[in-house]
Short mmCIF file of C-alpha atoms and ligand atoms in Angstrom, two decimals:
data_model
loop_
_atom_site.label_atom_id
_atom_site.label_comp_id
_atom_site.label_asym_id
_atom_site.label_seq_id
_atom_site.Cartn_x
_atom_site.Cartn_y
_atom_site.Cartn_z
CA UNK A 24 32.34 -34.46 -17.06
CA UNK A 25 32.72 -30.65 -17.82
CA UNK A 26 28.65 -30.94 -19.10
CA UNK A 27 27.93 -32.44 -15.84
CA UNK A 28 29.57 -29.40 -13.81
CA UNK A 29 27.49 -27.13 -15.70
CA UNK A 30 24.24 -28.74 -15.10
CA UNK A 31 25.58 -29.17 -11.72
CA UNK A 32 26.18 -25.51 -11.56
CA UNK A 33 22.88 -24.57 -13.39
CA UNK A 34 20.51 -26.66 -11.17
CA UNK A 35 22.09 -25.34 -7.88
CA UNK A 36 21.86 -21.72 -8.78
CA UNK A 37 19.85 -20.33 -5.49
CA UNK A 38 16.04 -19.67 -6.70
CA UNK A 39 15.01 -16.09 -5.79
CA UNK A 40 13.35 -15.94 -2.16
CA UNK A 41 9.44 -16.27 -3.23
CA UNK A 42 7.89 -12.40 -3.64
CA UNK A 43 5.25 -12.15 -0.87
CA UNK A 44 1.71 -12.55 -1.25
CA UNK A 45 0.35 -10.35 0.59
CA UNK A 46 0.05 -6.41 0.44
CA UNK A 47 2.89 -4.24 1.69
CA UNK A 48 4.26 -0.85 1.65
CA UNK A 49 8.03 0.10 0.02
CA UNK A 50 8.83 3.45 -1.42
CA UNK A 51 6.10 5.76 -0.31
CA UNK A 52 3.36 3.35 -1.59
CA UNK A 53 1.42 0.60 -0.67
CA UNK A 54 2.75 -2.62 -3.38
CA UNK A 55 0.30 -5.40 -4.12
CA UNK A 56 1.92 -9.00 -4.23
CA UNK A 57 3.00 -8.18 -7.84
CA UNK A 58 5.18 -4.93 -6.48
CA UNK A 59 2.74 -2.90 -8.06
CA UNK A 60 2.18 0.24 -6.26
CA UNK A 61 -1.44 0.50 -5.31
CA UNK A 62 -3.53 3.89 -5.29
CA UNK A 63 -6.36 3.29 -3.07
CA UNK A 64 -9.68 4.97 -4.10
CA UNK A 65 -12.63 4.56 -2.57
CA UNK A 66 -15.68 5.11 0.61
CA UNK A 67 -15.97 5.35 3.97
CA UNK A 68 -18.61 3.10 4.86
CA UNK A 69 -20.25 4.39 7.90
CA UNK A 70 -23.36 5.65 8.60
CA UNK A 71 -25.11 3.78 10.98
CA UNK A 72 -21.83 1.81 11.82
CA UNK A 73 -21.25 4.26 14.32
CA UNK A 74 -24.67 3.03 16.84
CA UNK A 75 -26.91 0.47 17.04
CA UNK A 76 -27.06 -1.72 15.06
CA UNK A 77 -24.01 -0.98 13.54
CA UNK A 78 -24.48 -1.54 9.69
CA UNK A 79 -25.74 0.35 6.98
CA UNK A 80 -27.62 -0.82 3.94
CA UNK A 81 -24.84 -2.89 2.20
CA UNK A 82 -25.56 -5.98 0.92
CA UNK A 83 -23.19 -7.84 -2.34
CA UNK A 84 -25.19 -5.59 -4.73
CA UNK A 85 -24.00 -2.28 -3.14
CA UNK A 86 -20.48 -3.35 -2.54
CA UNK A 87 -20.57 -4.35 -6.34
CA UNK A 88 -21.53 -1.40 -7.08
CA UNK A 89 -19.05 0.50 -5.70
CA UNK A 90 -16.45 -1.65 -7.55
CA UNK A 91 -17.87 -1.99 -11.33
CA UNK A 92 -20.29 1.12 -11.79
CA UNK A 93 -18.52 3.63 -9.66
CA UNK A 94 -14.94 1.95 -9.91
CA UNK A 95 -13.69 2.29 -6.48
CA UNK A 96 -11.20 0.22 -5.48
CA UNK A 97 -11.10 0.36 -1.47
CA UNK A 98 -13.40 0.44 1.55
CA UNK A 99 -12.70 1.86 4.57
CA UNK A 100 -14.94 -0.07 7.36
CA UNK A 101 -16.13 1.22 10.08
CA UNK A 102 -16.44 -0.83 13.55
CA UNK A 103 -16.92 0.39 16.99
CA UNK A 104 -15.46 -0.49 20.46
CA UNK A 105 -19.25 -0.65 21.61
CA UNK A 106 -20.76 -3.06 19.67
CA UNK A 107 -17.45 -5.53 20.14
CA UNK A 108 -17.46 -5.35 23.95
CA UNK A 109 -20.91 -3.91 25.14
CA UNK A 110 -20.14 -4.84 28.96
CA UNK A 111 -17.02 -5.08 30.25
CA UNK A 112 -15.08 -8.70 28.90
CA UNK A 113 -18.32 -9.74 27.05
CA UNK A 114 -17.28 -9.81 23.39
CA UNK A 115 -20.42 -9.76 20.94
CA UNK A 116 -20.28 -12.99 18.84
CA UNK A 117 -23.02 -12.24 16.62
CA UNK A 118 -22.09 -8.58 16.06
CA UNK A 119 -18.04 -9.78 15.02
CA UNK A 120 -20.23 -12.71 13.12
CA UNK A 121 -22.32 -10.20 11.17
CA UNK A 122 -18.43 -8.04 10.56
CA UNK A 123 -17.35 -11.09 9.02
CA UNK A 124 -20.04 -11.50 6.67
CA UNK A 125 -20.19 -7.97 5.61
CA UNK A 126 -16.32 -7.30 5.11
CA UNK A 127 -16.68 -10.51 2.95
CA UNK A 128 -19.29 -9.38 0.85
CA UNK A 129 -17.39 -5.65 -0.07
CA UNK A 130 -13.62 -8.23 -0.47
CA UNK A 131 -16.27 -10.13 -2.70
CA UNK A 132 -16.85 -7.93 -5.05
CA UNK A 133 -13.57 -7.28 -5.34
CA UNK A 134 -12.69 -4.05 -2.84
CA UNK A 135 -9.90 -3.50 -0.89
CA UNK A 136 -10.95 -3.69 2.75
CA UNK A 137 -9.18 -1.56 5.94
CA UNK A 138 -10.77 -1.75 8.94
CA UNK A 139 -11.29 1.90 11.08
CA UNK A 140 -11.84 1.54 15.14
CA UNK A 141 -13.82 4.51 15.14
CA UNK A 142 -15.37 6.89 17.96
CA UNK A 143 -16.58 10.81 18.02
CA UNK A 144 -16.55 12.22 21.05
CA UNK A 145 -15.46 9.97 22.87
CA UNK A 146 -17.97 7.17 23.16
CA UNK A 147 -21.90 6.13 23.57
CA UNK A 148 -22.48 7.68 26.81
CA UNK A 149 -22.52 10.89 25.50
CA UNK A 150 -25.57 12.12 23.40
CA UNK A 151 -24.62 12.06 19.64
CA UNK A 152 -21.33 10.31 20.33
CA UNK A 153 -19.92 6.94 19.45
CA UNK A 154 -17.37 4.89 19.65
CA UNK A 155 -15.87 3.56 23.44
CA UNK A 156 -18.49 1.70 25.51
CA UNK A 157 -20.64 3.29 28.17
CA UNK A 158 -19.34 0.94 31.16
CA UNK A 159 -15.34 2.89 30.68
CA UNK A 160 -16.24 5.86 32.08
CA UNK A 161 -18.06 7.39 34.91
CA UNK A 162 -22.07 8.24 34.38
CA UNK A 163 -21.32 11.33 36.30
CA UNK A 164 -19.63 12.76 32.90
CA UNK A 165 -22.29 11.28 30.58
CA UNK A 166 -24.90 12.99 33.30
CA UNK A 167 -23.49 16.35 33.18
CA UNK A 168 -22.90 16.48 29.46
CA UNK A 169 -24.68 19.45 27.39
CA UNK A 170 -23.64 19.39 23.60
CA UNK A 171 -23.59 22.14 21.45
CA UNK A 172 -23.59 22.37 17.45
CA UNK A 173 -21.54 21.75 15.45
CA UNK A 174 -20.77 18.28 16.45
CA UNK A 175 -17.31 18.83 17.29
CA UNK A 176 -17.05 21.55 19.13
CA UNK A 177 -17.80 19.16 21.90
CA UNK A 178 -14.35 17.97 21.54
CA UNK A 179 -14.08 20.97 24.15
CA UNK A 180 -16.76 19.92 26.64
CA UNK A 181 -15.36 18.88 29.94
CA UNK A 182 -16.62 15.91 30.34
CA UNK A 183 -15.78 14.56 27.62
CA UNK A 184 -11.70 15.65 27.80
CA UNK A 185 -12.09 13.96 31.63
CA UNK A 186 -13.68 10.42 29.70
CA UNK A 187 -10.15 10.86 26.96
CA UNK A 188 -7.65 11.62 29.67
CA UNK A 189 -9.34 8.49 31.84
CA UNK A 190 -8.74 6.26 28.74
CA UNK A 191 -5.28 7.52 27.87
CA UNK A 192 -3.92 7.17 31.61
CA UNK A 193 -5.87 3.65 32.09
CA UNK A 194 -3.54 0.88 31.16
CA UNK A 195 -6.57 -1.23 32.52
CA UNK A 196 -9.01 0.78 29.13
CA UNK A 197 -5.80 0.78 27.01
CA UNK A 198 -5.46 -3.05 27.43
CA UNK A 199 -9.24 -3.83 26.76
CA UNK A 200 -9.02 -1.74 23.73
CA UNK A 201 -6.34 -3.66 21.96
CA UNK A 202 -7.94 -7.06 23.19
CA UNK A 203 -11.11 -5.59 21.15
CA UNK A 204 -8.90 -5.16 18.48
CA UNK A 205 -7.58 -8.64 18.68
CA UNK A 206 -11.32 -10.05 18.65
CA UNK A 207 -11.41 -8.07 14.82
CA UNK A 208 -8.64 -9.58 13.78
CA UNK A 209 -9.68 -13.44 14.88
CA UNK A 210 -13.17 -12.56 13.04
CA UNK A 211 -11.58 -11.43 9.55
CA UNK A 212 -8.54 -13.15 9.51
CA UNK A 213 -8.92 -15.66 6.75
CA UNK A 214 -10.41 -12.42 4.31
CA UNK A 215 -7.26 -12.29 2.22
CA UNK A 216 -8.85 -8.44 0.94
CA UNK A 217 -8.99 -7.10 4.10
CA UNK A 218 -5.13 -5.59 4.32
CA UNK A 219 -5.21 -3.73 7.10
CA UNK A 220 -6.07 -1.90 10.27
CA UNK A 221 -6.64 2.27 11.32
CA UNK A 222 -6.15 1.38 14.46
CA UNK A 223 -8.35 4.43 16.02
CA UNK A 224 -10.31 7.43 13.98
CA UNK A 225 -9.03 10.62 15.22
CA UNK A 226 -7.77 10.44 18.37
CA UNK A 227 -8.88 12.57 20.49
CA UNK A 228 -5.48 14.38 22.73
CA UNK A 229 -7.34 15.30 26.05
CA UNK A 230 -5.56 17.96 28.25
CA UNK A 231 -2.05 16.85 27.09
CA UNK A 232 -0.49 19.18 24.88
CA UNK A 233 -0.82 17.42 21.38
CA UNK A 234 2.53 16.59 20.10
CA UNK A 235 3.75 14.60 23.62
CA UNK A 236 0.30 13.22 23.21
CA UNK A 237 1.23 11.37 19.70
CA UNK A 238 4.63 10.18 21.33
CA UNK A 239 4.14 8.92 24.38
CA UNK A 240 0.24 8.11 24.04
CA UNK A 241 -0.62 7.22 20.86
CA UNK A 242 2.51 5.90 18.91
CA UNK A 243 2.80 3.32 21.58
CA UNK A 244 -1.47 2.28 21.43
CA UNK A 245 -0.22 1.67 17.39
CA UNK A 246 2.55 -0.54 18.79
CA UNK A 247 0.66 -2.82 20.83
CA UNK A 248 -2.84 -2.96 18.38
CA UNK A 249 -0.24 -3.79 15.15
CA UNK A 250 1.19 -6.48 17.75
CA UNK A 251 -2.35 -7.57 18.20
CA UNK A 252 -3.34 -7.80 15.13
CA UNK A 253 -0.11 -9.22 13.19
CA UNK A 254 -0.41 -12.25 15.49
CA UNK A 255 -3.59 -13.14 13.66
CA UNK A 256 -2.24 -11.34 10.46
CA UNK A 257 1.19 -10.51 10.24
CA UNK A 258 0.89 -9.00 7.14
CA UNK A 259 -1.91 -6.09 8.45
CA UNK A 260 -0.73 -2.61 7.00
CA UNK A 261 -1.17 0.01 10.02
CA UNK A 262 -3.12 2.81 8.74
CA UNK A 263 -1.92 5.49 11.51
CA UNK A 264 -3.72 8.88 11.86
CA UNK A 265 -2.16 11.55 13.41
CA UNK A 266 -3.89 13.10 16.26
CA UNK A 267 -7.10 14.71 16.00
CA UNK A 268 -4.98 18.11 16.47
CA UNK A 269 -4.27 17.91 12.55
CA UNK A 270 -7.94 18.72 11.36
CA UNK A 271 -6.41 22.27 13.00
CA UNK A 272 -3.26 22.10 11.16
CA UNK A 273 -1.26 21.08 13.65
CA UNK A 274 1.83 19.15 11.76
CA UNK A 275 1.83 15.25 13.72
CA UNK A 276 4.45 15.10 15.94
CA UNK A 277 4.69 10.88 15.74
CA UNK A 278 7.54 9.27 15.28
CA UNK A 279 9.06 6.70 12.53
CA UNK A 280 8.00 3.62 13.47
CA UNK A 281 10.11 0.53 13.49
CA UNK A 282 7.61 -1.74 12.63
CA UNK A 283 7.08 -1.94 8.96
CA UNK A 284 4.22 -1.44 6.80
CA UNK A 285 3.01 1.72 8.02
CA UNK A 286 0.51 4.35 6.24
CA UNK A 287 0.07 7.51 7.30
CA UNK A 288 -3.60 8.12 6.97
CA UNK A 289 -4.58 11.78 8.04
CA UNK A 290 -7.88 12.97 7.53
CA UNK A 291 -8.27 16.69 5.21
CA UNK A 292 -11.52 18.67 5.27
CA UNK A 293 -12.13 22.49 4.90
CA UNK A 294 -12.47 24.10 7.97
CA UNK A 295 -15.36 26.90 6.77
CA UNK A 296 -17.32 23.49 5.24
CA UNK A 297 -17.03 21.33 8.09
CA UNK A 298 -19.11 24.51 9.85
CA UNK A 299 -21.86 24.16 7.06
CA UNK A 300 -20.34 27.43 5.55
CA UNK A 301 -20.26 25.62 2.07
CA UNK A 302 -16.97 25.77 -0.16
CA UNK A 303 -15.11 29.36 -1.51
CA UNK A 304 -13.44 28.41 -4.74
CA UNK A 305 -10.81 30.35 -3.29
CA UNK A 306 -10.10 28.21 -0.20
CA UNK A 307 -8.54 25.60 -3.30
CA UNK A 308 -4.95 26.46 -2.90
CA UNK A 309 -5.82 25.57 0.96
CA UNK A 310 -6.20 22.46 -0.19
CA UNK A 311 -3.64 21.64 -2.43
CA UNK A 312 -1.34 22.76 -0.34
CA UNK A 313 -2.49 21.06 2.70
CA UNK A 314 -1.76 17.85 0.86
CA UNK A 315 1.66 18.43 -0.09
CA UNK A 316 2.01 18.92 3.98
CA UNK A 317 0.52 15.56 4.04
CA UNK A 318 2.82 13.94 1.74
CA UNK A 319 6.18 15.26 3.87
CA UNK A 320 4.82 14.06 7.00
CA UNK A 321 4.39 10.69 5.20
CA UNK A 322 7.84 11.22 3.88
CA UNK A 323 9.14 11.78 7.26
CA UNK A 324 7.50 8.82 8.65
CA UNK A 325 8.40 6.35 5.97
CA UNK A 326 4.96 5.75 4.95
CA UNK A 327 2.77 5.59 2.21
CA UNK A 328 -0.13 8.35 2.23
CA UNK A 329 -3.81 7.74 2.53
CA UNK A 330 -6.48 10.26 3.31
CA UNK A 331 -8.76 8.09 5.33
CA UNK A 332 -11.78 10.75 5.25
CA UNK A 333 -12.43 13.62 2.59
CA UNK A 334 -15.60 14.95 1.79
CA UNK A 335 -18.48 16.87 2.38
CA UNK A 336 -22.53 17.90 2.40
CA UNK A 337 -23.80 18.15 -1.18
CA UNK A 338 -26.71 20.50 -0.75
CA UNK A 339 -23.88 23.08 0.37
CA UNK A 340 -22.58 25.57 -2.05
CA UNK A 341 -19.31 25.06 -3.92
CA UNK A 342 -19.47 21.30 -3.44
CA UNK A 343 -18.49 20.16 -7.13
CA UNK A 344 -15.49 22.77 -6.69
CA UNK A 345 -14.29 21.62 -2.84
CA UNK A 346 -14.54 17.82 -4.57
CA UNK A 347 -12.72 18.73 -7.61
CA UNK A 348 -9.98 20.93 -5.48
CA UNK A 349 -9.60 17.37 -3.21
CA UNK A 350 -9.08 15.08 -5.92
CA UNK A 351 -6.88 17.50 -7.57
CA UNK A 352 -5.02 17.71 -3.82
CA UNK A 353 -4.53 13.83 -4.04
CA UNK A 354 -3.60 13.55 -7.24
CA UNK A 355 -0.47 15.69 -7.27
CA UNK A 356 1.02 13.73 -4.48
CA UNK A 357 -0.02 10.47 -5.79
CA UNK A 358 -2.17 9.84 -2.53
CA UNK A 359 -5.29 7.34 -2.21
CA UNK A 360 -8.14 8.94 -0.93
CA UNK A 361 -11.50 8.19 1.15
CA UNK A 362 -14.49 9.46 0.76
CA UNK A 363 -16.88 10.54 3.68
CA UNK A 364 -19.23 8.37 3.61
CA UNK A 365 -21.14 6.40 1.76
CA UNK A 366 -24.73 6.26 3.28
CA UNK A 367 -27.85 7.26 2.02
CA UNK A 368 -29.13 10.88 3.42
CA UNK A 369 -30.26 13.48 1.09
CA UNK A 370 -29.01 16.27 3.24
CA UNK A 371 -25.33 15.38 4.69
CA UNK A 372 -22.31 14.14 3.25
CA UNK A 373 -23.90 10.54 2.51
CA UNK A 374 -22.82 9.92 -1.47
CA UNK A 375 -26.05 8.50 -2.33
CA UNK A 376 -29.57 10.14 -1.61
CA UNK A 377 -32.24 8.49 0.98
CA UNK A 378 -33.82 6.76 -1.86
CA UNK A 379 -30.49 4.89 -3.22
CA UNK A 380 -29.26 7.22 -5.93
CA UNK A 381 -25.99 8.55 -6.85
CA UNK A 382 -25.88 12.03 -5.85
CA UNK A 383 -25.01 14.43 -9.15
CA UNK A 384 -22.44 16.47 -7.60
CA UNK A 385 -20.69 13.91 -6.40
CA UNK A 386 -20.81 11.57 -9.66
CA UNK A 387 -18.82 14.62 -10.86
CA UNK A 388 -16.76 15.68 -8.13
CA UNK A 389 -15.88 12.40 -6.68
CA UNK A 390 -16.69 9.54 -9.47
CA UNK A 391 -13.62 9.59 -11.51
CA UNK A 392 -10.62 7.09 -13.37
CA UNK A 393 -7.85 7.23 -11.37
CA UNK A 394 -4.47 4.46 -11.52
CA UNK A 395 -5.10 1.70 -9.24
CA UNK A 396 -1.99 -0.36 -9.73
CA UNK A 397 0.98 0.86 -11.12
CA UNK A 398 4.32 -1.08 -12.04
CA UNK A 399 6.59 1.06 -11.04
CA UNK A 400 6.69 4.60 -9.50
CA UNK A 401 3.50 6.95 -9.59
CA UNK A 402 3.61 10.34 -10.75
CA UNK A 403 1.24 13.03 -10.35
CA UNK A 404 -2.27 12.01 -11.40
CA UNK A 405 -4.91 14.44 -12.79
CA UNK A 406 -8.46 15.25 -13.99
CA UNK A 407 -9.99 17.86 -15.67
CA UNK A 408 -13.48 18.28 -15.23
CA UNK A 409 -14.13 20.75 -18.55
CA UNK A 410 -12.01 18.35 -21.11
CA UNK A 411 -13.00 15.36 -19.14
CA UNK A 412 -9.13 14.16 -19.38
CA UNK A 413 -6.88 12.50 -16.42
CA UNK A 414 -3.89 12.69 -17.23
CA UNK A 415 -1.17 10.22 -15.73
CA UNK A 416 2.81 9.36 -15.47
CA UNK A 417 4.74 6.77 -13.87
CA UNK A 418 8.61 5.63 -14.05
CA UNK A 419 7.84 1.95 -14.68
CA UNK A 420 9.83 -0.79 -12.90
CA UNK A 421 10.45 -3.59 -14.49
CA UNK A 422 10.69 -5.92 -11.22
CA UNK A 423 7.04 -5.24 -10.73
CA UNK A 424 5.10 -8.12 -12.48
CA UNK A 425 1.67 -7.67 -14.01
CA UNK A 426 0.66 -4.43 -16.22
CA UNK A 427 -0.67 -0.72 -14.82
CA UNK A 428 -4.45 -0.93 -14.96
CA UNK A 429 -6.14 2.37 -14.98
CA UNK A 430 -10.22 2.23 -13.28
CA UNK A 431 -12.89 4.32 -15.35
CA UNK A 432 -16.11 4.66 -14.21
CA UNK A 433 -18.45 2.12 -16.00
CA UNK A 434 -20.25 5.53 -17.70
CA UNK A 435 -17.05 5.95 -19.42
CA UNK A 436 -17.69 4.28 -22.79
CA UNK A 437 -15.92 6.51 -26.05
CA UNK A 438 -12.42 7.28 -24.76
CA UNK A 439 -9.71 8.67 -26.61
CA UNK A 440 -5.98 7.67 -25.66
CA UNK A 441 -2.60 8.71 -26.01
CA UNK A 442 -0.26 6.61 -24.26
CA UNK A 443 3.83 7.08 -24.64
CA UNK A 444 6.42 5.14 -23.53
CA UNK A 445 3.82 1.81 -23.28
CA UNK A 446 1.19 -0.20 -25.20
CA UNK A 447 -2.14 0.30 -24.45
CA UNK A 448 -5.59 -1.85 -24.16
CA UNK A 449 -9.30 -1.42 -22.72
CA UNK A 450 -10.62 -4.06 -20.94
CA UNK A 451 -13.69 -3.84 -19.96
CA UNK A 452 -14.27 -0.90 -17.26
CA UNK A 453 -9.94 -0.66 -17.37
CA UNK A 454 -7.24 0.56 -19.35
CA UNK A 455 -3.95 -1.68 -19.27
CA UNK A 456 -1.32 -0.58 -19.89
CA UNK A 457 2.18 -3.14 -20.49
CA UNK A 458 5.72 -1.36 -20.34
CA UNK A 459 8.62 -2.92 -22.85
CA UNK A 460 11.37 -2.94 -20.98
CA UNK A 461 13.90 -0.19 -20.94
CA UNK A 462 10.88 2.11 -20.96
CA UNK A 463 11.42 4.60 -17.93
CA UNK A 464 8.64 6.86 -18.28
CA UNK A 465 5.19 6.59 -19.66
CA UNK A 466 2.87 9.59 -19.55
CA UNK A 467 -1.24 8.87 -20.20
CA UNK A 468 -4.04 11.04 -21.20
CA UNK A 469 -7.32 10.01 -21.05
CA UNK A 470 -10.22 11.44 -23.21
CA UNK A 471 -13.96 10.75 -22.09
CA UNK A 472 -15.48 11.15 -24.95
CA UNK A 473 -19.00 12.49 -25.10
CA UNK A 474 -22.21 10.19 -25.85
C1 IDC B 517 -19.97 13.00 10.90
C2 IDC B 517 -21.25 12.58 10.18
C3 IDC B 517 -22.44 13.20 10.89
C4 IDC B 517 -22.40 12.89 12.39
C5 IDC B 517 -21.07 13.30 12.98
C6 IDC B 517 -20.93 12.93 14.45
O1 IDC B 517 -21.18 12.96 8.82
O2 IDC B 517 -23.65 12.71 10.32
O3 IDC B 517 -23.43 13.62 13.04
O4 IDC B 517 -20.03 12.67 12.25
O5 IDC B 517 -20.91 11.52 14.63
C7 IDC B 517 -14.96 13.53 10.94
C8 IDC B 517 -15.32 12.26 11.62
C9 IDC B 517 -16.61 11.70 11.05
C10 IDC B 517 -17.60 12.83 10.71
C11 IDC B 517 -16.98 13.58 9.53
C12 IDC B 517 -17.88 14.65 8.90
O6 IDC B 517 -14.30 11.28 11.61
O7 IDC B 517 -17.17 10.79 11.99
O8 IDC B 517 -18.87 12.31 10.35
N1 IDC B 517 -15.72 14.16 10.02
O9 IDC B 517 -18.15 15.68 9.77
N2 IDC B 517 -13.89 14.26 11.16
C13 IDC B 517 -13.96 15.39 10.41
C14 IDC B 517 -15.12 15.34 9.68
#
């Protein structure tokens, strides 16, 4: 009787709720369905996403690419409000057909997919803008426009503010834009890598002062498109930018959000570059510093950080040292990081030259290991460039199931490791790394060793 009120006991012990299988974000970073944190590290893919016809080159072997030669781990896609609803309640089947296809060839080869609403300027109807359809605002704006260089100092143009401020105070616009948003989600819904949505690239504040702007504009825009979307996917992570206002250093003014699964994904470029000035070595501490910013807002917000853009023109002085000064600015705050863009131009910020190549400067400056899952708590990551070392600690977690894995570049062959506090092994393009229990922290260098 008494062995029968054990096993009785035994079997009715409550089973642990199931660990969910989808992406999420706890503690400051995103966790995979192991509870591994995940560092995301990878391109914005762009270019001609932003007109007609609204893809670039990628096909599978591009995407694969990206993933086993370069060892990026993440994509950030770009779509845009104009090719989804060219006339007013006419959704483009072949266009959201054609998004399906190619977000399932980059979650193919095995890449992290968010998905970025994006617009310059406003949208189409201005010259060398994209983004909202030409039917939302009034041809007497598109008319009158006269740009200037560089691209967005037309931010300022009046015509263009008049086209924002008609969006913002249109619940009509607002509406159509999160039913746009809803069409994405029905199109990539069954992609298990896609994991979530930026629900609008730097939006653009109009004449309202900035920070009542990101509270009573745009935080509630994020509300309803994460509604949106989550009925399709309820496990979508918001990627949230702050308004365009921080690319001047204006701190975001948004509030924590109730809903969960939220990443604050700001943009960070260097003001003198994004003019064409090139890079000063000296501008580095900018930054760093910059970054840590980042990381309190993120704080503040509950959210995990990603910089959804970073980058910059390659044929511009000081590029190697403004690349090197970002990924060191990620790195220390543990961030995942973007880079703008990967499209083919040999003079602009594309990654790889008209003719398909890997630009140099950017193999070095952007083309780098990095921790892509991590069980337990990231530390600082780091690489330097001269000893060709990264250099990486966690506090490992021993709820998290499944190892650390480390990605190296596939030109990484020789390496050289020092591992304490875990066991080590090289798999292929990765390093794995498996914590004993009790272990708290385990520190990582690196070594590439030469050819
Ligand atoms: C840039 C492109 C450039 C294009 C311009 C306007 O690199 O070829 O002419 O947009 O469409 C951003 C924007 C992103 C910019 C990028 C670089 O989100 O669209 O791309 N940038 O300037 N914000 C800050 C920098």
């Amino acid at each position: 009787m008494r062995w029968l009120a054990v096993a009785l006991l035994v079997s009715c012990t409550p089973v642990p709720p199931p660990a969910p299988k989808t992406f999420s974000v706890r503690d400051g970073f995103i966790r995979d369905p192991e509870g591994r944190a995940v560092i995301l590290r990878g391109v914005n893919v762009s270019g001609k996403h932003k007109g007609p016809p609204y893809f670039d080159f990628h096909e599978a072997p591009d995407f694969a690419r990206l993933r086993d030669v370069w060892g990026f781990n993440a994509v950030r896609f770009l779509v845009s409000w104009s090719a989804i609803e060219p006339r007013r309640g006419e959704y483009d089947a072949s266009y959201l057909a054609e998004l399906k296809r190619r977000v399932s060839l980059a979650t193919g080869a095995g890449l992290l997919v968010f998905i970025d609403m994006h617009q310059d300027l406003y949208g189409e109807g201005f010259v060398g803008a994209n983004g909202a359809p030409r039917w939302t605002c009034d041809e007497k704006n598109y008319a009158a426009y006269r740009p200037v260089t560089p691209w967005f100092l037309n931010a300022l143009s009046a015509q263009v503010i008049a086209c924002v401020d008609g969006f913002w105070s249109s619940a009509d616009l607002k509406s159509r834009y999160v039913q746009a948003w809803r069409q994405v989600a029905i199109a990539l819904k069954d992609d298990v890598g896609v994991i979530g949505v930026d629900p609008m690239n730097e939006p653009p504040w109009g004449s309202m002062p900035n920070d009542v702007f990101e509270k009573t504009r745009l935080a509630p825009l994020y509300r309803e498109v994460l509604a949106q979307v989550r009925a399709e996917r309820p496990d979508w992570i918001g990627f949230l930018e702050p308004a365009a206002s921080r690319n001047l250093g204006l701190p975001t003014a948004l509030p924590r959000f109730t809903e969960p699964n939220v990443v604050y994904a700001p943009h960070a470029y260097d003001p003198d570059a994004e003019r064409g000035l090139g890079f000063k070595p000296e501008r580095r501490a900018a930054i760093l510093e910059n970054a840590r910013a980042l990381k309190a807002e993120a704080d503040a917000l509950g959210a995990a950080l990603v910089i959804g853009e970073f980058g910059g023109n390659a044929s511009h002085p000081g590029i190697v040292e403004y690349m090197d000064a970002q990924y060191a600015s990620h790195g220390a705050v543990a961030a995942g990081a973007m880079y703008w863009e990967d499209t083919r131009e040999d003079d602009g910020y594309g990654l790889e030259q008209a003719d398909g190549g890997l630009k140099p400067a950017l193999e070095r400056g952007v083309v780098r290991p990095f921790p892509e899952r991590v069980a337990g708590t990231p530390g600082a990551y780091a690489f330097d460039d001269a000893t060709q070392t990264l250099t990486f600690s966690f506090e490992a977690d021993s709820t998290a199931r499944g190892p650390t894995v480390l990605s190296l570049p596939a030109s990484w062959r020789g390496l050289d490791v020092t591992c304490t506090g875990g066991v080590w092994t090289r798999e292929g393009r990765a390093v794995v790394v498996s914590t004993s229990t009790g272990a708290s922290t385990v520190s990582l260098s690196l070594r590439r060793l030469p050819e």
